[in-house]
mmCIF file of C-alpha atoms in Angstrom:
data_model
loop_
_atom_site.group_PDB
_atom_site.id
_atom_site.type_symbol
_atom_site.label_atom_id
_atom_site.label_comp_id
_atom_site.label_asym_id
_atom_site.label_seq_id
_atom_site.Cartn_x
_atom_site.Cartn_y
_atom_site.Cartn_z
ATOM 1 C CA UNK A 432 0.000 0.000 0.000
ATOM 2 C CA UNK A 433 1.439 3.198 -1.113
ATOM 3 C CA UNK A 434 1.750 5.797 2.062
ATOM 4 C CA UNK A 435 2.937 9.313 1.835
ATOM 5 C CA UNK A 436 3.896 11.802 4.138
ATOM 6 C CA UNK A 437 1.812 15.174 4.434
ATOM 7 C CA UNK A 438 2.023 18.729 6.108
ATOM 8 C CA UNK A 439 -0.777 19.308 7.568
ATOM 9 C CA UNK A 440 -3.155 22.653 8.540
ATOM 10 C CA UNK A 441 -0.999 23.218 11.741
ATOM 11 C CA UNK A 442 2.501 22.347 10.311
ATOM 12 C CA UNK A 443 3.146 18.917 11.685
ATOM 13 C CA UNK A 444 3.110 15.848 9.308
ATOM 14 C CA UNK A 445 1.342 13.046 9.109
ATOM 15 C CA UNK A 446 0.642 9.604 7.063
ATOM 16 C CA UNK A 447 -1.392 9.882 4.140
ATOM 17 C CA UNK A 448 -2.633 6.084 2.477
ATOM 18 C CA UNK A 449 -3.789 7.593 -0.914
ATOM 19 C CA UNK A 450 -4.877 4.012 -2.064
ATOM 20 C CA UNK A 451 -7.414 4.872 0.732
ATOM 21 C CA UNK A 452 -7.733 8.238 1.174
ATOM 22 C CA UNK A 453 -6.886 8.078 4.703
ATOM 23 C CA UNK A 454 -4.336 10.102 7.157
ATOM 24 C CA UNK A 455 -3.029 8.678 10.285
ATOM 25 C CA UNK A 456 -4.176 12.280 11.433
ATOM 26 C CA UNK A 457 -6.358 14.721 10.393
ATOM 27 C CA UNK A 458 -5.309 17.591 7.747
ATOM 28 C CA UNK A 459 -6.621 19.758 9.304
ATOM 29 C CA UNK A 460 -3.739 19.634 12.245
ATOM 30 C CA UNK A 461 -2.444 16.528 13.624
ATOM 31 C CA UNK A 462 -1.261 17.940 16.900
ATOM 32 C CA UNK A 463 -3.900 20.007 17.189
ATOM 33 C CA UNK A 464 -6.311 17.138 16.591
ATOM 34 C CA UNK A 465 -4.677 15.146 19.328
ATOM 35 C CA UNK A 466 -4.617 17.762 21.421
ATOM 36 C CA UNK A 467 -7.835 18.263 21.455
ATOM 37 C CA UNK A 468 -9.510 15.031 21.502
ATOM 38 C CA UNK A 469 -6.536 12.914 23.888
ATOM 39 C CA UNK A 470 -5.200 15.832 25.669
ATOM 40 C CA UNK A 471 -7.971 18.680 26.645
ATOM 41 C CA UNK A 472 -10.936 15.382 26.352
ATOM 42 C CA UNK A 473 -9.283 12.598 27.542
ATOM 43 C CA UNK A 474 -5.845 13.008 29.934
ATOM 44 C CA UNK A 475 -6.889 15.966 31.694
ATOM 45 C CA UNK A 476 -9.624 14.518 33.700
ATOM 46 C CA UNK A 477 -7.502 12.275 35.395
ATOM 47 C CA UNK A 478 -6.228 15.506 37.109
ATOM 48 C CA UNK A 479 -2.520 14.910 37.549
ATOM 49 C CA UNK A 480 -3.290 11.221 39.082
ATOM 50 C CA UNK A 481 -1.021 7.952 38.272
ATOM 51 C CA UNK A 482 -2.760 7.051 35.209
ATOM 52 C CA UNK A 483 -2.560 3.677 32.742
ATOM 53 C CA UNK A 484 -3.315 4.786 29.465
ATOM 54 C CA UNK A 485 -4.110 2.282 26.271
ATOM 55 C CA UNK A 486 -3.993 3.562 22.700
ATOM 56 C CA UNK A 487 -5.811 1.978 20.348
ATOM 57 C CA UNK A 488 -3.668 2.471 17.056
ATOM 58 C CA UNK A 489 0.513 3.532 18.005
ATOM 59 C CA UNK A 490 0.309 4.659 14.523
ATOM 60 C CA UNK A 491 2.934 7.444 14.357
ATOM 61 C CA UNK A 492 3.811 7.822 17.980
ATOM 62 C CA UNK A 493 1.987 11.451 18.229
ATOM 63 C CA UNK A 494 -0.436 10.730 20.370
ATOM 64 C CA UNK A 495 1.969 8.987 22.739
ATOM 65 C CA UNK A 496 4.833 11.890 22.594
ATOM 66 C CA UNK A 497 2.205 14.318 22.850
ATOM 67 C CA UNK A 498 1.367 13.101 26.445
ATOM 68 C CA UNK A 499 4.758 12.399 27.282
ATOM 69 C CA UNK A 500 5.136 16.188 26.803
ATOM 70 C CA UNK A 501 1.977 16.915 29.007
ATOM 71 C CA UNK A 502 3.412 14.607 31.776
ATOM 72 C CA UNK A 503 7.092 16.126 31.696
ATOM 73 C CA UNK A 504 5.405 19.724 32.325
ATOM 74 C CA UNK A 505 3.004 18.312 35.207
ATOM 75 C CA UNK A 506 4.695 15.794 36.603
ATOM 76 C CA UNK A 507 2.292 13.150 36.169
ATOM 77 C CA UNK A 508 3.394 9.554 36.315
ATOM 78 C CA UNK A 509 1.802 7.442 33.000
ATOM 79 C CA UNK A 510 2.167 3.822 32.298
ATOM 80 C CA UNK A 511 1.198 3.969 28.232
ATOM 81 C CA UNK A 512 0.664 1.174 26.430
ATOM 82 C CA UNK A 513 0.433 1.221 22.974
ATOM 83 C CA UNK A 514 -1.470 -1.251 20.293
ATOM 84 C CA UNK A 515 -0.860 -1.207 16.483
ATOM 85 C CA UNK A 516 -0.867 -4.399 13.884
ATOM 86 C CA UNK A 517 1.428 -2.640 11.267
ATOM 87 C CA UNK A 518 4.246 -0.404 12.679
ATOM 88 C CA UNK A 519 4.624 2.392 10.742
ATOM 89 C CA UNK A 520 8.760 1.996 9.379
ATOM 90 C CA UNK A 521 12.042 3.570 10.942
ATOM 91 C CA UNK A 522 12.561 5.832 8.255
ATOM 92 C CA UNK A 523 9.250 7.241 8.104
ATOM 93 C CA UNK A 524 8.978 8.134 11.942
ATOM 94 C CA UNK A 525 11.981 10.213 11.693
ATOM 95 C CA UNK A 526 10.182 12.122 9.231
ATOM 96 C CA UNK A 527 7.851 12.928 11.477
ATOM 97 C CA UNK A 528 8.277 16.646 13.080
ATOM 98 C CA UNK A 529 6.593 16.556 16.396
ATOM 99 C CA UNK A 530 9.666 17.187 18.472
ATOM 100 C CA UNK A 531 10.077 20.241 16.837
ATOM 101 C CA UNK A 532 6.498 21.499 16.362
ATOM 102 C CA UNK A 533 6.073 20.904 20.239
ATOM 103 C CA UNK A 534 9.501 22.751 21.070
ATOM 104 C CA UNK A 535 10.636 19.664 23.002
ATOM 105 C CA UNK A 536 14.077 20.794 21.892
ATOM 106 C CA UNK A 537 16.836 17.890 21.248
ATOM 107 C CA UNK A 538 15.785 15.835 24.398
ATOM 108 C CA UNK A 539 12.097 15.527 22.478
ATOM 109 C CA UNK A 540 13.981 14.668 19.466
ATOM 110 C CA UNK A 541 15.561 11.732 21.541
ATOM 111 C CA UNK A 542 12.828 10.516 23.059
ATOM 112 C CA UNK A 543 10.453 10.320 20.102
ATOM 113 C CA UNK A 544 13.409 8.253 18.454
ATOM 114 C CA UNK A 545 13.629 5.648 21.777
ATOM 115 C CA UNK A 546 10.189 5.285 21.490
ATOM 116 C CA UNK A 547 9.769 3.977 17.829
ATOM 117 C CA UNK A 548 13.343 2.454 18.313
ATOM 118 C CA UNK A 549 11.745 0.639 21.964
ATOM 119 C CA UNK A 550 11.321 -3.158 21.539
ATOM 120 C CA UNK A 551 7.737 -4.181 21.134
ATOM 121 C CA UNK A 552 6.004 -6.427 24.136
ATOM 122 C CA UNK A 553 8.482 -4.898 26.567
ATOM 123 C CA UNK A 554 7.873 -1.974 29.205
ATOM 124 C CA UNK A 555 10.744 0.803 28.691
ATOM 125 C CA UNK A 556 11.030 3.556 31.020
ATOM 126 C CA UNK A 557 11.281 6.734 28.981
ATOM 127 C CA UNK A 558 12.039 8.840 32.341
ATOM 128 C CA UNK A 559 11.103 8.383 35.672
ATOM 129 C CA UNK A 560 7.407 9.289 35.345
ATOM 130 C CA UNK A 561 6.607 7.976 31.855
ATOM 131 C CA UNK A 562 6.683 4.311 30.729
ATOM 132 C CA UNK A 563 6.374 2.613 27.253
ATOM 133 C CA UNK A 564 5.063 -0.710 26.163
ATOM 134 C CA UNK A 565 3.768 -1.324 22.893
ATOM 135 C CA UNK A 566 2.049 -4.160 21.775
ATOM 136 C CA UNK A 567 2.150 -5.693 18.064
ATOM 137 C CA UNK A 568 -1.277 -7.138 17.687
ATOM 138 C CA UNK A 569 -4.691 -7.161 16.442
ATOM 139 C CA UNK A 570 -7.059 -4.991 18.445
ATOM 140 C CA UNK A 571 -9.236 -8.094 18.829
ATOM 141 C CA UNK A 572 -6.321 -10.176 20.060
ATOM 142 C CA UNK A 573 -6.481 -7.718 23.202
ATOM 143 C CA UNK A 574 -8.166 -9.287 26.709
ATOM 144 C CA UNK A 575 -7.056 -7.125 29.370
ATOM 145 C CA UNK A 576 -9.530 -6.723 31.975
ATOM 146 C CA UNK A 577 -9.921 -3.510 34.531
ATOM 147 C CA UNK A 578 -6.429 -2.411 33.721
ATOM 148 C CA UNK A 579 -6.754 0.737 32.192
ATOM 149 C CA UNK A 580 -7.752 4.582 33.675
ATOM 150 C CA UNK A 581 -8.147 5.922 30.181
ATOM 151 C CA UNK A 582 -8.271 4.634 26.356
ATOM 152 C CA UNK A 583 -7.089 6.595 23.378
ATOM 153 C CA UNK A 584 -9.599 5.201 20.295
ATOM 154 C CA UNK A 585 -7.457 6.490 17.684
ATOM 155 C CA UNK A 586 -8.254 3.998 14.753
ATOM 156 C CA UNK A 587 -8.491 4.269 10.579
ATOM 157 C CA UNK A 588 -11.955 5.983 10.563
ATOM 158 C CA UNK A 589 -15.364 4.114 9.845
ATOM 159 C CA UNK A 590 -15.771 4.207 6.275
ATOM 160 C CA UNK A 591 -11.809 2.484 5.917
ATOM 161 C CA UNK A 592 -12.043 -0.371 8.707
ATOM 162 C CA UNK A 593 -15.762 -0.533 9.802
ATOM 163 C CA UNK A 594 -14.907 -3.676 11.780
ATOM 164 C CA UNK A 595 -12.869 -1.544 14.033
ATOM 165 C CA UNK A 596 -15.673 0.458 15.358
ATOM 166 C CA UNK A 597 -18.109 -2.843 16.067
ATOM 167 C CA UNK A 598 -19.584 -3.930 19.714
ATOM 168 C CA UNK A 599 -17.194 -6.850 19.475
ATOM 169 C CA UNK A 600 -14.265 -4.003 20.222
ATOM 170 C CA UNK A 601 -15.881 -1.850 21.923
ATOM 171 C CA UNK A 602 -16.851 -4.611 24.522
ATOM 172 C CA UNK A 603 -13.145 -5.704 24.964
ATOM 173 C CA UNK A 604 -12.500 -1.689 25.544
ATOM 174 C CA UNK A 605 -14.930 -1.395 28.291
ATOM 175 C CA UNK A 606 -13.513 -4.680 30.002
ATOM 176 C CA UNK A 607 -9.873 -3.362 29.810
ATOM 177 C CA UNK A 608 -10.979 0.121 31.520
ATOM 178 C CA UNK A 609 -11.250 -0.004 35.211
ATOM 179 C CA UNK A 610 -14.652 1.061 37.029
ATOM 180 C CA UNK A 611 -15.074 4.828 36.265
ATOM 181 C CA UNK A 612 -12.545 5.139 33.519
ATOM 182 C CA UNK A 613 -12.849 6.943 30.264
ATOM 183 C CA UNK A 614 -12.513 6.398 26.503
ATOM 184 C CA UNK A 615 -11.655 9.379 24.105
ATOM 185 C CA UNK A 616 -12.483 8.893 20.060
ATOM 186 C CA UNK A 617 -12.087 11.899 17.453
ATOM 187 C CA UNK A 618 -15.172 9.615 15.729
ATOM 188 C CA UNK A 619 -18.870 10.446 16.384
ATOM 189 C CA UNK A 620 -21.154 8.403 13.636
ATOM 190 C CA UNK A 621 -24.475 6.957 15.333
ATOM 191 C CA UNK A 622 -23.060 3.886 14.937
ATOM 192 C CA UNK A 623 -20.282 4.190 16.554
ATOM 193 C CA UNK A 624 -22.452 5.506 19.753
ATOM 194 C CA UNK A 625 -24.644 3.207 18.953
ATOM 195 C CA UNK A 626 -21.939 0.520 19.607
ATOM 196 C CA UNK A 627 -20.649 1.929 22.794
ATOM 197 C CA UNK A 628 -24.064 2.650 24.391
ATOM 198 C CA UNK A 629 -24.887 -1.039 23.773
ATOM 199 C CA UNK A 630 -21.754 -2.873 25.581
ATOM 200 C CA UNK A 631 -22.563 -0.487 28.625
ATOM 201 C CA UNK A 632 -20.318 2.972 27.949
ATOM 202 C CA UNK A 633 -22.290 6.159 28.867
ATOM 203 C CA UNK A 634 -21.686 8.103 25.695
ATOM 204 C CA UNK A 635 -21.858 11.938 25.206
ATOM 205 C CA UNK A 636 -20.917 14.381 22.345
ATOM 206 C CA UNK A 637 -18.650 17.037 22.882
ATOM 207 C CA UNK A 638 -16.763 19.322 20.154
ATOM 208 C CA UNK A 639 -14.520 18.225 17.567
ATOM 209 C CA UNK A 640 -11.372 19.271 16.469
ATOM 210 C CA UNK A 641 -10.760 21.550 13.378
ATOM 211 C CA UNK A 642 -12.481 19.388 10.536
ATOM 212 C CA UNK A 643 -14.915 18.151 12.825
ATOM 213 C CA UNK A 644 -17.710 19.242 14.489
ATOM 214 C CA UNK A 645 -18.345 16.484 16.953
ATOM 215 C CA UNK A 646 -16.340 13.815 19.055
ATOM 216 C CA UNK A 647 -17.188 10.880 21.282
ATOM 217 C CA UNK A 648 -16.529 10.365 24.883
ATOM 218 C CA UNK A 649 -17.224 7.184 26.334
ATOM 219 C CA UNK A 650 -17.162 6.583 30.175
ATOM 220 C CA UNK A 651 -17.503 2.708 32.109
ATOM 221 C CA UNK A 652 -20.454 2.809 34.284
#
């Protein structure tokens, strides 16, 4: 599959699958897309606690560096694990610009590098209050149960992988979170709700990112 790397509306880069027409982020800003939906949604209402966060889709490592970054300014200690089937190759994550964009300086540059370069099935500390694992595997090859504070959903949209979005998923997302904890999508079709209302997630819409006008939350009753 042919995959190309794009600048998008805020500056930082992304994956583009043309055979698709898909992005690993949106255009219209992949950091401020993440931001938005993982950050300001998602890792700010566990209000500085020790959180264990799952993201559904590694992808390009933004969303994980991105929260690294919010952790090294509050001090937060994060236990991230990260899921993806097809890891995205060396030479195209150092063509991604998110150390810069975020002015993480040459330590950000590092880190983002020991992060794709980390071993996969192994927990790496990146510092002291932020550790890696990712996990090569299908998201329906994952059976955690009640481990999780917080779940980034951060899969190829609807239309691409449909089978991504299903109650089969969904229901193996609300077992991993623990009582009380959250789930953060950029997606909000009906079906998608649909899906998350019926394996037990109280749903509500909130505002999307640039491009978007709506998002998903999801919390475990």
């Amino acid at each position: 599959m042919r995959r190309e790397i794009i600048t998008t509306g805020d500056g930082s880069v992304t994956i583009h699958l043309p055979d698709k027409n898909e992005n690993y982020h949106s255009k219209f800003g992949a950091i401020t897309e993440a931001r938005h939906v993982f950050i300001n949604n998602g890792l700010a209402l566990t209000k500085g606690r020790p959180v264990a966060i799952l993201e559904i889709g590694f992808g390009t490592g933004l969303n994980a560096f991105i929260t690294y970054a919010e952790a090294l300014k509050s001090g937060q200690v994060i236990n991230y694990t990260g899921v993806e089937a097809y890891p995205v190759a060396e030479e195209e994550a150092k063509q991604m610009n998110y150390a810069s964009e975020l002015e993480t300086g040459e330590e950000g540059k590092t880190v983002f590098e020991a992060m794709h370069a980390a071993p996969w099935g192994e927990a790496v500390s990146i510092n002291d209050k932020f550790t890696l694992t990712k996990q090569q595997k299908f998201f329906h090859e994952i059976n955690d149960a009640e481990i999780y504070d917080l779940i980034y959903f951060d899969a190829f949209g609807y239309p691409v992988q449909p089978e991504l979005w299903s109650e089969e998923i969904f229901s193996k997302m609300y077992k991993a979170l623990k009582p009380g904890g959250i789930l953060v999508t950029y997606a909000c079709r009906s079906v998608i709700k649909n899906n998350m209302k019926a394996v037990g997630f109280i749903t509500e819409k909130l505002p999307g990112p640039p491009g978007k006008r709506e998002m998903l939350r999801g919390v475990k009753s």
